[in-house]
Short mmCIF file of C-alpha atoms and ligand atoms in Angstrom, two decimals:
data_model
loop_
_atom_site.label_atom_id
_atom_site.label_comp_id
_atom_site.label_asym_id
_atom_site.label_seq_id
_atom_site.Cartn_x
_atom_site.Cartn_y
_atom_site.Cartn_z
CA MET A 1 11.84 1.65 -46.79
CA GLU A 2 8.34 3.09 -47.17
CA SER A 3 6.42 2.24 -50.35
CA GLY A 4 3.04 2.95 -51.95
CA SER A 5 1.50 0.25 -49.78
CA THR A 6 3.11 1.10 -46.44
CA ARG A 7 0.55 1.10 -43.61
CA LEU A 8 0.68 3.95 -41.13
CA ALA A 9 -0.01 3.69 -37.40
CA ALA A 10 0.27 6.67 -35.08
CA VAL A 11 -0.15 8.02 -31.60
CA ILE A 12 -2.24 11.12 -30.96
CA GLY A 13 -1.68 13.18 -27.82
CA SER A 14 -0.56 16.56 -26.54
CA PRO A 15 2.22 16.84 -25.65
CA VAL A 16 3.44 13.81 -27.56
CA GLY A 17 7.02 14.68 -28.48
CA HIS A 18 8.49 12.50 -25.71
CA SER A 19 6.33 9.48 -26.52
CA LEU A 20 8.26 6.20 -26.59
CA SER A 21 5.62 4.56 -28.78
CA PRO A 22 7.29 5.36 -32.14
CA ALA A 23 10.55 3.75 -31.00
CA ILE A 24 8.76 0.68 -29.60
CA HIS A 25 6.41 0.07 -32.55
CA ASN A 26 8.88 0.85 -35.31
CA ALA A 27 11.36 -1.59 -33.75
CA ALA A 28 8.62 -4.25 -33.79
CA PHE A 29 7.66 -3.53 -37.42
CA ARG A 30 11.30 -3.79 -38.47
CA ALA A 31 11.87 -6.99 -36.49
CA LEU A 32 8.97 -8.73 -38.26
CA ASP A 33 9.80 -7.10 -41.61
CA LEU A 34 6.33 -5.57 -41.83
CA ASP A 35 5.63 -2.77 -44.32
CA TRP A 36 4.32 -0.49 -41.57
CA THR A 37 5.57 2.71 -39.99
CA TYR A 38 4.54 4.64 -36.86
CA LEU A 39 4.48 8.39 -36.24
CA ALA A 40 3.48 10.73 -33.40
CA PHE A 41 0.93 13.49 -34.03
CA ASP A 42 0.49 16.39 -31.61
CA VAL A 43 -3.29 16.83 -31.66
CA ALA A 44 -4.83 19.65 -29.64
CA ARG A 45 -7.33 18.93 -26.85
CA GLY A 46 -10.82 18.63 -28.29
CA GLN A 47 -9.58 17.36 -31.66
CA GLY A 48 -9.62 13.65 -30.84
CA ALA A 49 -12.80 12.98 -32.81
CA ALA A 50 -11.38 14.89 -35.77
CA ALA A 51 -8.29 12.69 -35.60
CA LEU A 52 -10.56 9.64 -35.78
CA ASP A 53 -12.19 11.10 -38.90
CA ALA A 54 -8.70 11.44 -40.34
CA MET A 55 -8.04 7.79 -39.48
CA ARG A 56 -11.14 6.83 -41.46
CA THR A 57 -10.27 9.07 -44.41
CA LEU A 58 -6.60 8.11 -44.57
CA HIS A 59 -7.24 4.44 -43.74
CA LEU A 60 -4.63 4.50 -41.00
CA GLY A 61 -3.78 1.01 -39.84
CA GLY A 62 -3.99 1.75 -36.14
CA LEU A 63 -4.07 4.51 -33.59
CA SER A 64 -2.65 4.82 -30.09
CA VAL A 65 -4.36 7.42 -27.95
CA THR A 66 -2.82 9.25 -25.04
CA MET A 67 -3.54 12.32 -22.89
CA PRO A 68 -5.78 14.28 -23.31
CA HIS A 69 -7.82 12.29 -25.85
CA LYS A 70 -8.69 8.95 -24.23
CA ALA A 71 -12.21 9.91 -23.12
CA GLU A 72 -13.09 11.84 -26.27
CA VAL A 73 -11.95 9.03 -28.54
CA ALA A 74 -13.97 6.55 -26.46
CA GLN A 75 -17.03 8.66 -27.30
CA ALA A 76 -16.24 8.93 -31.00
CA VAL A 77 -15.41 5.36 -32.08
CA ASP A 78 -17.99 3.10 -33.73
CA ARG A 79 -17.77 0.58 -30.91
CA LEU A 80 -15.96 0.01 -27.60
CA THR A 81 -14.69 -3.16 -25.98
CA SER A 82 -16.31 -3.84 -22.62
CA ARG A 83 -13.08 -2.85 -20.83
CA ALA A 84 -12.81 0.48 -22.65
CA ALA A 85 -16.50 1.15 -21.98
CA GLU A 86 -16.06 0.36 -18.28
CA LEU A 87 -13.16 2.81 -18.06
CA GLY A 88 -14.69 5.41 -20.39
CA ALA A 89 -11.28 5.65 -22.01
CA ALA A 90 -9.67 4.24 -25.16
CA ASN A 91 -5.89 4.07 -25.54
CA CYS A 92 -6.04 2.24 -28.86
CA VAL A 93 -8.22 2.19 -31.96
CA ALA A 94 -8.23 -0.76 -34.34
CA TRP A 95 -10.29 -1.77 -37.34
CA ASP A 96 -12.79 -4.63 -37.09
CA SER A 97 -15.13 -5.44 -39.99
CA GLY A 98 -14.95 -1.86 -41.28
CA GLU A 99 -15.65 -0.35 -37.87
CA LEU A 100 -13.31 1.62 -35.62
CA VAL A 101 -13.18 -0.14 -32.27
CA GLY A 102 -11.87 1.56 -29.13
CA HIS A 103 -9.79 -0.65 -26.85
CA ASN A 104 -8.03 -0.09 -23.56
CA THR A 105 -4.91 -2.24 -23.37
CA ASP A 106 -3.39 -0.67 -20.23
CA GLY A 107 -4.87 -3.08 -17.69
CA ASP A 108 -4.28 -6.26 -19.67
CA GLY A 109 -0.80 -4.97 -20.51
CA PHE A 110 -0.15 -4.60 -16.79
CA ILE A 111 -1.32 -8.18 -16.08
CA ASP A 112 0.63 -9.53 -19.08
CA SER A 113 3.80 -7.83 -17.85
CA LEU A 114 3.45 -9.55 -14.47
CA SER A 115 2.68 -12.93 -16.12
CA HIS A 116 5.77 -12.47 -18.27
CA ASP A 117 7.75 -12.19 -15.01
CA GLY A 118 6.07 -15.33 -13.65
CA VAL A 119 3.68 -13.47 -11.31
CA ASP A 120 0.07 -14.69 -10.98
CA VAL A 121 -2.21 -12.12 -9.37
CA ALA A 122 -4.97 -14.65 -8.63
CA GLY A 123 -5.62 -14.65 -4.90
CA ALA A 124 -3.22 -11.77 -4.24
CA ALA A 125 -3.86 -8.93 -1.80
CA CYS A 126 -3.13 -5.77 -3.81
CA TYR A 127 -2.52 -2.16 -2.84
CA VAL A 128 -2.78 0.58 -5.45
CA VAL A 129 -1.76 4.18 -4.80
CA GLY A 130 -3.33 6.57 -7.27
CA ALA A 131 -6.77 6.88 -8.81
CA GLY A 132 -6.21 8.34 -12.27
CA GLY A 133 -6.43 6.66 -15.65
CA ALA A 134 -3.59 4.23 -15.03
CA ALA A 135 -4.86 3.25 -11.58
CA ARG A 136 -8.38 2.69 -12.88
CA ALA A 137 -7.10 0.40 -15.63
CA VAL A 138 -4.93 -1.53 -13.15
CA ILE A 139 -7.71 -1.89 -10.57
CA THR A 140 -10.20 -3.34 -13.08
CA ALA A 141 -7.55 -5.66 -14.51
CA LEU A 142 -6.45 -6.92 -11.09
CA VAL A 143 -10.06 -7.71 -10.18
CA SER A 144 -10.69 -9.45 -13.53
CA ALA A 145 -7.52 -11.49 -13.06
CA GLY A 146 -8.73 -12.82 -9.70
CA ALA A 147 -7.01 -10.64 -7.09
CA ALA A 148 -8.39 -11.42 -3.63
CA GLN A 149 -8.66 -7.75 -2.75
CA VAL A 150 -7.55 -4.37 -4.07
CA VAL A 151 -6.99 -1.58 -1.55
CA VAL A 152 -6.97 1.89 -3.15
CA VAL A 153 -5.27 4.91 -1.59
CA ASN A 154 -5.16 8.32 -3.22
CA ARG A 155 -4.25 11.91 -2.39
CA SER A 156 -7.84 13.05 -2.94
CA PRO A 157 -10.38 10.77 -1.22
CA ALA A 158 -13.11 11.32 -3.82
CA GLY A 159 -10.80 9.99 -6.52
CA ALA A 160 -10.05 6.92 -4.43
CA ALA A 161 -13.74 6.16 -3.93
CA SER A 162 -14.49 6.52 -7.63
CA ALA A 163 -11.58 4.29 -8.68
CA ALA A 164 -12.31 1.65 -6.02
CA SER A 165 -15.95 1.46 -7.14
CA LEU A 166 -14.72 0.04 -10.46
CA GLY A 167 -13.55 -3.06 -8.59
CA GLY A 168 -16.94 -3.97 -7.11
CA SER A 169 -16.81 -5.90 -3.84
CA THR A 170 -13.15 -6.83 -4.37
CA ALA A 171 -11.86 -3.24 -4.16
CA ARG A 172 -12.20 -0.66 -1.42
CA VAL A 173 -10.67 2.59 -0.26
CA GLY A 174 -7.94 1.90 2.28
CA ARG A 175 -5.43 3.53 4.58
CA PRO A 176 -1.76 4.12 3.73
CA ALA A 177 -0.65 1.79 6.57
CA GLU A 178 -2.36 -1.12 4.80
CA VAL A 179 0.50 -1.28 2.32
CA LYS A 180 2.27 -3.61 4.76
CA ASP A 181 -0.47 -6.26 4.31
CA ALA A 182 -0.25 -6.38 0.50
CA ASP A 183 1.33 -9.06 -1.66
CA ILE A 184 1.45 -6.71 -4.66
CA VAL A 185 1.99 -2.94 -4.29
CA VAL A 186 1.45 -0.67 -7.30
CA ASN A 187 2.38 2.99 -7.69
CA ALA A 188 -0.02 4.52 -10.20
CA THR A 189 0.88 8.15 -9.45
CA PRO A 190 3.57 10.20 -11.24
CA VAL A 191 5.50 10.53 -7.96
CA GLY A 192 9.14 9.60 -8.66
CA MET A 193 9.01 10.64 -12.31
CA ALA A 194 12.12 12.41 -13.58
CA GLY A 195 11.70 16.10 -14.26
CA THR A 196 8.83 16.66 -11.81
CA PRO A 197 8.88 18.31 -8.37
CA ALA A 198 8.17 14.87 -6.87
CA ALA A 199 11.06 13.18 -8.73
CA THR A 200 12.89 12.23 -5.54
CA SER A 201 9.76 11.35 -3.55
CA ILE A 202 8.18 8.02 -2.70
CA PRO A 203 4.36 7.80 -2.71
CA ILE A 204 4.11 5.27 0.13
CA ASP A 205 5.76 4.73 3.50
CA ALA A 206 8.82 2.72 2.45
CA ALA A 207 9.41 1.64 6.06
CA LEU A 208 6.35 -0.61 5.71
CA LEU A 209 7.72 -2.55 2.71
CA HIS A 210 9.23 -5.98 3.30
CA SER A 211 10.38 -9.19 1.68
CA GLY A 212 7.67 -11.36 0.21
CA GLN A 213 6.06 -8.37 -1.51
CA LEU A 214 6.21 -7.37 -5.17
CA VAL A 215 6.42 -3.61 -5.71
CA VAL A 216 5.50 -2.36 -9.18
CA ASP A 217 6.08 1.23 -10.25
CA LEU A 218 4.14 2.37 -13.32
CA VAL A 219 6.56 5.29 -13.63
CA TYR A 220 9.18 4.20 -16.18
CA HIS A 221 11.41 7.28 -16.36
CA PRO A 222 13.70 6.68 -14.59
CA VAL A 223 13.45 2.92 -14.93
CA ARG A 224 14.60 2.41 -11.35
CA THR A 225 12.57 4.93 -9.38
CA PRO A 226 13.14 6.02 -5.76
CA LEU A 227 10.26 3.69 -4.78
CA LEU A 228 11.84 0.68 -6.47
CA ARG A 229 15.20 1.41 -4.87
CA ALA A 230 13.57 1.62 -1.45
CA ALA A 231 11.62 -1.59 -2.10
CA GLU A 232 14.83 -3.39 -3.06
CA SER A 233 16.50 -2.17 0.12
CA ALA A 234 13.56 -3.54 2.11
CA GLY A 235 13.98 -6.94 0.48
CA ALA A 236 10.87 -6.77 -1.72
CA ALA A 237 10.80 -7.94 -5.34
CA THR A 238 10.34 -5.17 -7.89
CA ALA A 239 8.96 -4.65 -11.40
CA THR A 240 9.49 -1.52 -13.48
CA GLY A 241 6.93 0.45 -15.47
CA VAL A 242 8.64 -0.60 -18.70
CA GLY A 243 6.83 -3.94 -18.45
CA MET A 244 3.35 -2.43 -18.65
CA LEU A 245 4.49 0.08 -21.27
CA VAL A 246 5.75 -2.68 -23.54
CA HIS A 247 2.91 -5.13 -22.99
CA GLN A 248 0.13 -2.56 -23.56
CA ALA A 249 1.93 -1.64 -26.79
CA ALA A 250 2.27 -5.33 -27.72
CA LEU A 251 -1.50 -5.80 -27.41
CA GLN A 252 -2.05 -2.81 -29.71
CA PHE A 253 0.46 -4.18 -32.22
CA GLN A 254 -1.39 -7.50 -32.27
CA LEU A 255 -4.77 -5.81 -32.75
CA TRP A 256 -3.51 -3.83 -35.77
CA THR A 257 -1.30 -6.37 -37.52
CA GLY A 258 -2.80 -9.69 -36.40
CA GLN A 259 0.71 -10.86 -35.56
CA ALA A 260 2.28 -11.83 -32.26
CA ALA A 261 4.38 -8.93 -31.01
CA PRO A 262 8.15 -9.31 -30.59
CA ILE A 263 8.15 -8.49 -26.88
CA GLU A 264 11.89 -8.61 -26.29
CA VAL A 265 12.60 -6.35 -29.27
CA MET A 266 10.01 -3.86 -28.03
CA ALA A 267 11.43 -3.96 -24.49
CA ALA A 268 14.96 -3.34 -25.79
CA ALA A 269 13.71 -0.39 -27.86
CA ALA A 270 11.93 1.05 -24.83
CA HIS A 271 15.02 0.73 -22.63
CA GLU A 272 17.18 2.30 -25.32
CA ALA A 273 14.76 5.21 -25.74
CA ILE A 274 14.58 5.82 -21.98
CA GLU A 275 18.19 5.27 -21.03
CA GLY A 276 19.96 6.02 -24.29
P1 NAP B 1 -3.55 10.83 -13.94
O1 NAP B 1 -4.79 10.33 -14.59
O2 NAP B 1 -3.20 12.27 -14.05
O3 NAP B 1 -3.64 10.44 -12.38
C1 NAP B 1 -2.61 10.81 -11.50
C2 NAP B 1 -2.87 10.20 -10.13
O4 NAP B 1 -1.72 10.45 -9.32
C3 NAP B 1 -4.04 10.80 -9.39
O5 NAP B 1 -4.63 9.81 -8.59
C4 NAP B 1 -3.39 11.88 -8.53
O6 NAP B 1 -4.08 12.13 -7.33
C5 NAP B 1 -2.09 11.23 -8.18
N1 NAP B 1 -1.02 12.21 -7.95
C6 NAP B 1 -0.53 13.10 -8.83
N2 NAP B 1 0.46 13.81 -8.28
C7 NAP B 1 0.58 13.35 -7.00
C8 NAP B 1 1.42 13.72 -5.91
N3 NAP B 1 2.36 14.66 -6.04
N4 NAP B 1 1.29 13.03 -4.75
C9 NAP B 1 0.36 12.07 -4.63
N5 NAP B 1 -0.49 11.68 -5.63
C10 NAP B 1 -0.37 12.33 -6.79
O7 NAP B 1 -2.28 10.05 -14.47
P2 NAP B 1 -2.22 8.56 -15.05
O8 NAP B 1 -2.47 8.57 -16.49
O9 NAP B 1 -3.07 7.70 -14.20
O10 NAP B 1 -0.67 8.22 -14.87
C11 NAP B 1 -0.09 8.03 -13.59
C12 NAP B 1 1.36 7.60 -13.75
O11 NAP B 1 1.41 6.33 -14.36
C13 NAP B 1 2.18 8.53 -14.66
O12 NAP B 1 3.48 8.65 -14.12
C14 NAP B 1 2.25 7.80 -15.97
O13 NAP B 1 3.43 8.09 -16.68
C15 NAP B 1 2.27 6.36 -15.48
N6 NAP B 1 1.74 5.43 -16.49
C16 NAP B 1 2.55 4.42 -16.88
C17 NAP B 1 2.09 3.51 -17.79
C18 NAP B 1 2.97 2.38 -18.20
O14 NAP B 1 2.70 1.76 -19.23
N7 NAP B 1 4.02 2.06 -17.44
C19 NAP B 1 0.79 3.64 -18.33
C20 NAP B 1 0.00 4.70 -17.91
C21 NAP B 1 0.48 5.60 -16.98
P3 NAP B 1 -5.33 13.15 -7.26
O15 NAP B 1 -6.53 12.37 -7.68
O16 NAP B 1 -5.37 13.57 -5.84
O17 NAP B 1 -5.02 14.29 -8.21
#
């Protein structure tokens, strides 16, 4: 029950009506009996900085940031973490010593989700398809976590070159056939996402997948995408996009509340929101 001292956290984006973040964060607040609540605000493109002003005025406890505001918010915060600065994108704003700090929890959330499943990326040969915001976060995180190499493949070559450059000498633009040489394969495109023209498509040549590989799809709706089904058929291990979704949210929760996030509760809420 909300009270006069309830803290408010929120996500800003547009569109934002299908965001799973309210379900995930509110489940976590309830599980820890915290006097917090979480709402979604549809904020028009170009109004990200104004939303930050509102955060200051209203003393919001925390902000999640999604499309199309990540770059604008990164420009408008008082300070950025080195990761958010590197990516030029903030997906989270938290208070620190009276300042609004822009964070990017996507990459660390991705690594945390793999660690949670017992996967260590140190020394791994990685293949990432896609070069947008999610891919850029994953590439930098894989390199920071000690991946041996990160091969980047993307529909538009210029995007691939830009994303690979974030990984320094560890990352490079590759060829689609190189997926067969990877230990960890990541889909960071929307291909396979329900409700899109590419919903039944697979963004890599599934005939090249094999046992001994881990295939991770960042798409989480549906949870088991066409790519993951094909990877399973080929004998590869799989990880769904729900892992990254939950762990990037968990890092935000910890930044705002100072408390360890109830991961399993958040994962159950995410699954219920997607599948229920
Ligand atoms: P984005 O910035 O728009 O980038 C999309 C990327 O996918 C671009 O590299 C684009 O290639 C490529 N792409 C788009 N449509 C394609 C198609 N039909 N065939 C081949 N490549 C295509 O999007 P994003 O924010 O990176 O998100 C990508 C996906 O990851 C989305 O499905 C999103 O829901 C998911 N995601 C999941 C999480 C999670 O927590 N699990 C977090 C973030 C994102 P071009 O450069 O050629 O346009």
